[in-house]
Amino acid sequence: MGKYALLIGVDTYGEGLQPLPAASKDVAALQEVLLNPQMGGFNEAKPLINPTQLEMAREIELWVQDRQPEDLALLFFSGHGVKDDRRDLYFAATNTEKIRDRLLTSTATSARFIHDRIRTCKAKYQVLILDCCFGGAFGDLVARDDGEVPLKEQLGAEGRVVLTSTNAVDYSFEEKGADLSIYSRYLVEGISTGAADEDGDGVITIDELHRYAGRKVRETSPTMSPSLITLKDEGFRIQVARSPQDDPKLKYRKEAERRATSTEFTIPAKHLLKLRRAELGLSDAEAETIEAEVLKPQRDYQRKRHEYQVTLRECLNQESPLSSLTLNDLKDYRAHLRLKPEDVAVIEQAALSGYDLEGYTAEIARQQQKGDGNHSDSKAGDSDLESRISPPELKPPDVSYKELSECDPSKILFIKNVRDPNGNWAYSLDRIQKMNGSVESRVFELFWLPSSRGAKSASKGNLMLLNQHAKITHVVEMLDDEVRETPSGYFRWVRVVWMPEEVNWSQLPHQREIVGFEPPTIGGGTAYSLANLSKFQETWNSLEAFQQHIFKALLDADL
């Protein structure tokens, strides 16, 4: 079997499309690991940098024609993805034109063209990797998100796997000065370090590589949502590279990955890693380099959140309440940092009298409509408005302490991911106390963002698992059927019936070891019904079997 790759990178464009300096570097980095006989072991990885539309189309067609039945064919594109008025997807070449913000389709290569060419490809194994934005870039690092491109319909085919850096019509590249685009960086890292080899069998399959890169991308830029599309189950198992099974650096990296739950390792983890580096014969410099690479996604994410927090404080120091212009600019800045509203909701609520940015904006508009909008004319008006948008002081329900052993296993019906805005553990006892909850009875208000679903799904008495940092940290009981709606989001009173001892939650088992599948990780987001989760259904034959399992696992665990 031969392994062949065509690597297309377009970093230079004409008027209407921003340059993407990382694109050609993506090609060079991927080519290096694919051609390395100890890594990708490809026979050929042909680069195509800054082609015109005709050059791109011709090269793709000739390359496809040369493939043989037992080959692995990998086509990679890094550059702009653009749409026409019918929402059809095109890949921009160096001569692609946009006139008055409309694509001149004859100057770009359509996804349909690629589909039609590859459909005739004889290669048994076909992989397409698209590290591009599907709406182009509007302004410097700002993109328009106006719906999703139907990739499966336009590029999916029998026996073919399609990997994308983001599923939404969004901008996939990093800030200026970055060496590689985010997705390509972690594809390369997963192969070059062997870290993508999840099961340690010495082979990196396409699904392992995508999961590794996707996880790292989401940790760094939550607005990006890498996806993998295949129409055959065996497509997931295409072997794309090898990993060094006995490499001490890989063993150390995997140990560090297991211990990394925030921007820093815990003190016990640091001591453990020092012992491991000595056992594996690594120098301090080698080990520290690996640790920095492992922690980089979380550090980048927290850096962006901190930048946003500082900017918000500066705005409030200059004007309060915030003007409509400032609020709009803050929303744009948040999007520029690739932060979702739920990533900074708690930061906004702490600074904006309990409201997130959208809720604060809505409340100011509502007060202005009432005729009380004179806050810009006087300090008295400012104080009056701020007092009106302060959240009410609520007392927790008067209930007693309750443990999981007193509950009915059949009530375990939901799971929800939660996240602390500072990267710490959400809903710890200390956090519950600061939220005006009851530490004695372990009662607090569970939060949903306005855009999230499931706040009204659970009924009184139902039990919900809470997961964060890839750990199961709580089982909570819904205390009533009431949902408190605010512009910031939804709140429901819950009582903790199970949580681990607050010694070091980072040492808890991975959530897969507890629930048997990978739960959703949308912080502050949807509460999912377990019975309706496809990943749950793939693992468990019945809800009852899972309920009995999780009940016993948590009660028997020494956590």
XYZ file of C-alpha atoms in Angstrom:
559
model
C 0.000 0.000 0.000
C 1.286 3.445 -0.918
C 0.616 6.547 1.173
C 0.284 9.793 -0.752
C -0.623 13.316 0.309
C -1.366 16.509 -1.580
C -0.915 19.488 0.742
C -2.404 22.774 -0.442
C -1.716 26.023 1.377
C -2.855 29.472 0.278
C -1.537 32.403 2.312
C -1.592 35.198 -0.297
C -4.804 36.645 -1.717
C -6.042 39.568 -3.740
C -8.503 42.236 -2.712
C -11.399 41.061 -0.570
C -9.610 38.281 1.365
C -7.135 38.713 4.202
C -3.716 37.022 3.944
C -3.197 33.925 6.082
C 0.541 33.632 6.829
C 0.084 30.349 8.706
C -1.257 28.414 5.689
C 2.051 27.706 3.934
C 3.678 26.942 7.290
C 0.901 24.431 7.999
C 1.834 22.620 4.788
C 5.553 22.565 5.617
C 4.971 21.267 9.160
C 2.529 18.564 8.082
C 4.777 17.519 5.200
C 7.686 17.021 7.592
C 5.834 14.636 9.924
C 4.116 12.739 7.109
C 7.378 12.044 5.265
C 9.260 11.068 8.425
C 9.624 7.253 8.182
C 9.264 6.961 11.971
C 6.022 8.950 11.960
C 3.801 9.204 8.903
C 5.920 7.032 6.628
C 4.295 8.533 3.514
C 5.756 7.763 0.105
C 4.999 11.293 -1.042
C 3.647 14.497 0.496
C 3.494 17.000 -2.336
C 3.191 20.697 -1.377
C 1.176 23.141 -3.484
C 1.621 26.702 -2.263
C -0.427 29.667 -3.502
C -1.841 28.082 -6.656
C -4.271 29.878 -8.927
C -7.734 28.355 -9.296
C -6.741 26.593 -12.528
C -3.503 25.287 -11.013
C -5.294 24.004 -7.930
C -8.028 22.226 -9.901
C -5.564 20.718 -12.375
C -3.209 19.446 -9.668
C -6.053 17.852 -7.695
C -7.395 16.086 -10.774
C -3.993 14.735 -11.851
C -3.114 13.667 -8.320
C -6.390 11.754 -7.923
C -5.888 9.974 -11.271
C -2.509 8.611 -10.143
C -3.856 6.821 -7.054
C -4.038 3.004 -6.988
C -6.653 0.749 -5.287
C -4.619 -0.065 -2.154
C -3.362 3.492 -1.610
C -4.046 5.871 1.230
C -4.797 9.288 -0.312
C -4.716 12.348 1.971
C -5.761 15.754 0.656
C -5.063 18.728 2.948
C -6.181 22.326 2.458
C -5.202 25.312 4.587
C -6.627 28.639 3.522
C -9.913 30.474 3.113
C -13.162 28.657 2.599
C -15.796 30.880 0.987
C -19.443 30.582 -0.041
C -21.474 31.756 -2.952
C -25.008 33.132 -2.708
C -26.438 29.609 -2.671
C -24.279 28.633 0.312
C -22.171 26.273 -1.794
C -18.648 25.866 -0.492
C -15.518 26.930 -2.398
C -11.814 26.863 -1.584
C -10.066 30.142 -2.323
C -6.988 30.236 -4.557
C -4.435 33.007 -4.706
C -6.386 34.662 -7.560
C -9.847 34.257 -6.013
C -11.906 37.433 -6.270
C -14.657 38.849 -4.099
C -16.397 41.842 -5.638
C -18.624 43.872 -3.321
C -18.420 41.014 -0.811
C -19.702 38.494 -3.379
C -17.610 35.563 -4.545
C -16.671 35.393 -8.213
C -17.109 31.612 -8.389
C -15.023 31.116 -11.521
C -11.942 32.140 -9.511
C -12.310 29.544 -6.717
C -12.345 25.733 -6.576
C -15.720 24.350 -5.561
C -16.246 21.601 -3.012
C -18.440 19.949 -5.618
C -15.474 19.777 -8.025
C -13.328 18.090 -5.387
C -16.180 15.722 -4.548
C -16.588 14.742 -8.184
C -12.840 14.203 -8.713
C -12.302 12.152 -5.559
C -15.433 10.140 -6.247
C -13.484 8.610 -9.144
C -10.396 8.018 -6.995
C -9.319 4.354 -6.900
C -7.675 4.645 -3.466
C -9.286 2.441 -0.844
C -8.557 4.902 1.949
C -9.302 8.597 1.461
C -8.804 11.394 3.979
C -9.675 15.072 3.489
C -8.423 17.569 6.072
C -9.854 21.083 5.805
C -8.218 23.673 8.029
C -10.133 26.672 6.803
C -12.873 29.108 7.587
C -16.084 28.699 5.655
C -17.103 32.296 5.465
C -13.736 33.947 4.926
C -12.290 36.572 7.214
C -14.016 39.914 7.634
C -11.620 42.381 9.114
C -8.568 41.332 11.091
C -9.441 38.094 12.945
C -13.192 38.779 12.856
C -15.519 36.499 10.914
C -19.192 36.349 10.100
C -21.043 33.317 11.459
C -24.227 32.964 9.457
C -24.962 29.256 9.516
C -23.282 25.974 8.761
C -22.070 24.661 5.432
C -23.517 21.200 4.576
C -20.138 19.488 4.455
C -21.516 15.983 4.618
C -23.647 16.536 1.536
C -20.928 18.331 -0.420
C -17.857 16.308 0.562
C -19.019 13.072 2.191
C -18.706 9.827 0.259
C -18.497 6.086 0.809
C -15.154 5.131 2.356
C -14.037 8.707 2.825
C -13.226 10.596 6.012
C -13.471 14.387 6.231
C -11.815 16.298 9.096
C -12.600 19.963 9.602
C -11.092 22.524 11.941
C -14.513 24.002 12.698
C -18.068 23.070 11.798
C -19.528 26.573 11.880
C -18.979 29.285 9.310
C -16.212 30.763 11.362
C -12.591 31.883 11.203
C -10.180 29.068 12.073
C -6.811 30.757 12.271
C -4.799 32.222 15.100
C -3.708 35.775 15.731
C -1.030 37.311 13.574
C 2.417 36.063 14.399
C 1.382 32.486 15.178
C 3.493 29.882 13.401
C 0.655 27.491 12.578
C -3.118 27.620 12.540
C -4.627 26.121 15.682
C -5.979 22.892 14.217
C -2.905 22.124 12.100
C -0.642 22.805 15.068
C -2.250 20.051 17.096
C -2.506 17.641 14.162
C 1.251 17.974 13.763
C 1.858 17.759 17.511
C -0.285 14.639 17.819
C 1.817 12.869 15.155
C 5.283 14.246 15.989
C 5.042 13.470 19.714
C 2.932 10.324 19.410
C 0.480 11.825 21.904
C -2.478 11.101 19.612
C -1.947 7.350 20.058
C -4.665 6.963 22.687
C -4.486 3.207 23.208
C -0.695 2.971 23.024
C -0.701 0.331 20.286
C 1.967 2.112 18.248
C -0.499 3.243 15.563
C -2.285 6.592 15.229
C -5.636 6.214 13.529
C -7.452 9.114 11.918
C -10.082 9.244 14.663
C -7.412 9.257 17.391
C -5.595 12.092 15.640
C -8.773 14.106 15.241
C -9.850 13.581 18.859
C -6.457 14.736 20.107
C -6.370 17.838 17.912
C -10.056 18.595 18.532
C -9.643 18.432 22.303
C -6.658 20.760 22.234
C -8.423 23.201 19.891
C -11.509 23.406 22.110
C -9.345 23.994 25.177
C -7.625 26.891 23.426
C -10.529 28.402 21.453
C -13.959 27.184 22.632
C -15.779 28.795 19.693
C -14.124 26.353 17.298
C -15.776 22.949 16.956
C -13.636 20.496 14.967
C -15.634 17.672 13.432
C -15.069 14.337 11.739
C -17.407 13.017 9.061
C -17.383 9.448 7.781
C -19.933 7.284 6.021
C -18.268 3.992 6.955
C -17.411 2.902 10.485
C -14.051 1.522 9.380
C -13.164 4.982 8.084
C -12.468 5.983 11.673
C -9.747 3.343 11.893
C -7.638 4.446 8.934
C -4.025 4.262 10.115
C -2.347 7.555 9.300
C 0.880 7.404 11.331
C 3.004 5.433 13.786
C 3.988 6.354 17.325
C 7.106 5.367 19.290
C 5.783 2.970 21.938
C 8.912 2.974 24.116
C 9.798 6.646 23.782
C 10.385 8.097 27.283
C 9.240 11.535 26.098
C 5.904 10.104 24.957
C 5.449 8.259 28.252
C 6.169 11.458 30.156
C 3.799 13.480 27.939
C 0.951 11.053 28.562
C 1.587 11.190 32.298
C 1.529 14.985 32.131
C -1.685 14.932 30.054
C -3.373 12.834 32.737
C -2.397 15.343 35.434
C -3.263 18.518 33.492
C -6.663 19.858 34.499
C -5.912 23.578 34.668
C -3.148 26.073 33.926
C -0.835 24.497 36.505
C -0.208 21.058 37.923
C -1.172 20.379 41.517
C 1.642 20.135 44.066
C 1.367 16.315 44.302
C 1.333 16.112 40.493
C 4.501 18.212 40.284
C 6.291 15.898 42.710
C 5.038 12.833 40.879
C 6.191 14.221 37.524
C 9.642 14.940 38.953
C 9.899 11.313 39.983
C 8.743 10.176 36.537
C 11.266 12.351 34.683
C 14.038 10.797 36.762
C 12.741 7.261 36.143
C 12.517 7.916 32.402
C 15.947 9.557 32.204
C 14.695 12.926 30.956
C 16.529 16.171 31.632
C 14.732 18.989 33.431
C 14.722 21.023 30.223
C 13.113 18.194 28.223
C 10.462 17.597 30.870
C 9.662 21.286 31.293
C 9.257 21.699 27.526
C 6.751 18.850 27.444
C 4.873 20.255 30.446
C 4.634 23.676 28.812
C 3.259 22.133 25.610
C 0.680 20.132 27.568
C -0.500 23.155 29.550
C -0.435 25.578 26.606
C -4.104 25.189 25.530
C -5.435 25.899 29.020
C -2.987 28.747 29.528
C -3.966 30.320 26.214
C -7.637 29.994 27.130
C -7.166 31.537 30.582
C -4.984 34.297 29.107
C -7.829 35.270 26.775
C -10.314 35.263 29.645
C -8.002 37.428 31.733
C -7.556 39.879 28.854
C -11.317 40.114 28.519
C -11.768 40.604 32.273
C -9.188 43.420 32.376
C -10.816 45.110 29.369
C -14.265 44.928 30.975
C -12.943 46.486 34.191
C -11.290 49.292 32.245
C -14.584 50.009 30.510
C -16.456 50.175 33.830
C -13.812 52.449 35.319
C -14.386 54.866 32.449
C -18.181 54.728 32.273
C -20.994 53.147 34.238
C -23.513 52.112 33.068
C -21.839 51.131 29.821
C -22.952 52.803 26.610
C -24.440 50.897 23.683
C -21.295 51.543 21.654
C -19.071 50.081 24.374
C -21.339 47.054 24.807
C -21.246 46.292 21.091
C -17.471 46.667 21.032
C -17.176 44.311 24.017
C -19.189 41.675 22.180
C -16.922 42.026 19.156
C -13.846 41.810 21.364
C -15.177 38.682 23.049
C -15.705 37.087 19.627
C -12.222 38.231 18.547
C -10.750 36.296 21.484
C -12.682 33.182 20.367
C -14.594 33.088 23.653
C -18.164 31.866 23.900
C -20.604 33.809 26.107
C -20.624 30.928 28.599
C -16.823 31.110 28.927
C -17.010 34.578 30.469
C -20.554 34.596 31.881
C -19.398 34.540 35.511
C -16.831 37.283 34.843
C -19.561 39.456 33.355
C -22.019 38.684 36.144
C -19.450 39.643 38.794
C -18.780 42.972 37.070
C -22.275 43.793 35.786
C -24.500 43.431 38.844
C -25.294 39.797 38.212
C -25.966 40.124 34.474
C -24.053 38.793 31.534
C -23.384 41.159 28.635
C -26.583 40.309 26.774
C -28.702 40.561 29.913
C -27.109 43.852 30.922
C -27.753 45.272 27.462
C -31.379 44.122 27.505
C -32.032 45.565 30.970
C -30.598 48.973 30.065
C -32.750 49.035 26.936
C -35.807 48.066 28.975
C -35.233 50.842 31.490
C -34.707 53.365 28.719
C -37.989 52.338 27.112
C -39.731 53.030 30.412
C -38.606 56.590 30.218
C -36.021 56.201 32.969
C -33.091 56.278 30.602
C -31.497 59.533 31.824
C -28.509 57.715 33.309
C -26.108 59.353 30.892
C -27.032 62.804 32.205
C -26.302 62.489 35.913
C -24.509 60.431 38.523
C -27.808 60.057 40.346
C -29.287 58.502 37.242
C -26.320 56.158 36.981
C -26.722 54.955 40.549
C -30.460 54.580 40.110
C -30.060 52.392 37.046
C -27.365 50.272 38.681
C -29.567 49.676 41.693
C -32.423 48.569 39.446
C -30.307 45.991 37.624
C -28.876 44.423 40.783
C -30.035 40.839 41.352
C -32.360 40.132 44.288
C -31.045 38.515 47.475
C -32.515 35.011 47.534
C -32.466 32.578 50.428
C -31.926 28.891 49.719
C -34.814 26.483 50.416
C -34.991 25.200 53.980
C -34.095 21.541 53.477
C -31.824 19.153 55.322
C -28.618 17.417 54.295
C -29.124 14.339 52.093
C -26.824 11.632 50.789
C -26.884 9.587 47.588
C -27.605 6.393 49.526
C -30.984 7.880 50.470
C -31.916 8.422 46.807
C -33.610 6.248 44.188
C -31.128 5.169 41.433
C -33.902 5.402 38.817
C -33.940 9.174 39.317
C -30.472 9.572 37.734
C -31.656 10.933 34.393
C -29.517 13.920 33.349
C -25.928 15.105 32.934
C -24.623 18.671 32.643
C -21.166 20.155 32.191
C -20.228 23.067 34.464
C -17.256 25.403 34.481
C -15.715 27.926 36.851
C -14.703 31.129 35.001
C -11.275 31.192 36.640
C -10.431 27.622 35.715
C -11.030 26.351 39.259
C -13.616 23.808 40.396
C -17.228 24.946 40.084
C -19.670 24.490 42.950
C -17.113 23.587 45.600
C -18.320 24.206 49.159
C -16.406 27.469 49.239
C -18.023 28.540 45.974
C -21.494 27.519 47.228
C -20.999 29.721 50.277
C -19.960 32.696 48.147
C -23.103 32.175 46.018
C -25.293 32.584 49.116
C -26.095 28.890 49.062
C -26.241 26.653 52.121
C -23.057 24.751 52.939
C -24.809 22.902 55.754
C -27.453 21.377 53.476
C -25.271 21.738 50.329
C -27.944 23.685 48.451
C -27.221 26.179 45.665
C -28.638 27.623 42.445
C -27.485 25.736 39.349
C -26.957 28.035 36.352
C -27.858 27.791 32.650
C -27.007 30.374 29.996
C -29.921 31.946 28.071
C -28.864 30.062 24.938
C -28.723 26.728 26.732
C -31.389 24.047 26.866
C -32.590 21.682 29.530
C -33.185 24.083 32.409
C -36.836 23.029 32.496
C -36.352 19.383 31.560
C -35.651 17.875 34.970
C -38.526 17.490 37.428
C -38.523 17.781 41.190
C -36.652 14.840 42.673
C -34.703 14.011 39.502
C -30.942 13.543 39.871
C -28.350 15.153 37.607
C -24.656 14.362 37.198
C -22.319 17.371 36.943
C -19.005 16.996 35.120
C -16.079 19.395 34.777
C -12.391 19.116 33.857
C -13.189 15.564 32.631
C -14.274 14.510 36.135
C -17.656 13.656 37.664
C -17.808 16.006 40.666
C -21.451 16.178 41.770
C -24.789 14.461 41.821
C -27.517 17.017 42.508
C -31.215 16.650 43.228
C -33.732 19.092 41.759
C -35.559 20.618 44.735
C -38.604 21.913 42.853
C -39.967 22.558 39.379
C -39.413 26.312 39.487
C -37.013 27.965 37.047
C -35.833 31.485 37.869
C -35.402 33.350 34.592
C -33.167 36.426 34.353
C -31.534 38.205 31.422
C -28.314 36.463 32.485
C -29.808 32.992 32.241
C -31.766 30.400 34.187
C -31.344 29.269 37.783
C -32.705 26.253 39.643
C -32.313 25.268 43.283
C -30.535 21.944 43.699
C -29.177 19.924 46.596
C -25.868 18.067 46.400
C -26.381 14.420 47.321
C -22.890 13.310 46.309
C -19.561 15.054 45.875
C -15.985 13.934 46.569
C -13.968 15.093 49.525
C -12.451 18.457 48.676
C -8.826 17.405 48.927
C -7.717 17.337 45.318
C -10.410 16.818 42.709
C -7.790 16.701 39.948
C -6.882 13.230 41.253
C -10.385 11.892 40.634
C -10.743 9.172 37.997
C -11.402 10.324 34.443
C -15.115 10.651 33.776
C -14.960 7.811 31.221
C -13.975 5.440 34.029
C -17.110 6.414 35.942
C -19.806 6.752 33.274
C -18.296 4.621 30.515
C -18.587 7.260 27.751
C -17.431 10.792 26.932
C -20.095 13.292 28.102
C -20.660 16.686 26.432
C -18.356 19.471 27.648
C -20.327 22.674 27.129
C -19.691 24.667 30.298
C -22.789 26.357 31.690
C -24.751 24.815 28.865
C -27.384 22.230 28.146
C -28.558 19.601 30.615
C -28.722 16.430 28.559
C -31.141 13.586 29.077
C -28.934 10.510 29.358
C -31.381 8.346 27.436
C -31.161 10.671 24.413
C -27.352 10.918 24.189
C -25.985 8.947 21.235
C -22.667 8.277 23.006
C -24.602 6.954 26.008
C -26.662 4.678 23.764
C -23.501 3.324 22.111
C -22.135 2.271 25.518
C -25.146 1.205 27.578
C -27.854 -1.285 26.633
C -30.354 0.247 29.034
C -30.769 3.297 31.243
C -31.513 1.067 34.221
C -28.181 -0.752 33.857
C -26.346 2.577 33.848
C -28.287 3.891 36.849
C -27.398 0.819 38.911
C -23.772 1.067 37.758
C -23.275 4.745 38.548
C -25.085 4.443 41.883
C -22.820 1.608 42.983
C -19.672 3.164 41.495
C -20.099 6.425 43.405
C -21.151 4.825 46.675
C -18.304 2.304 46.592
C -15.658 4.778 45.432
C -13.215 6.019 48.033
C -13.319 9.617 46.821
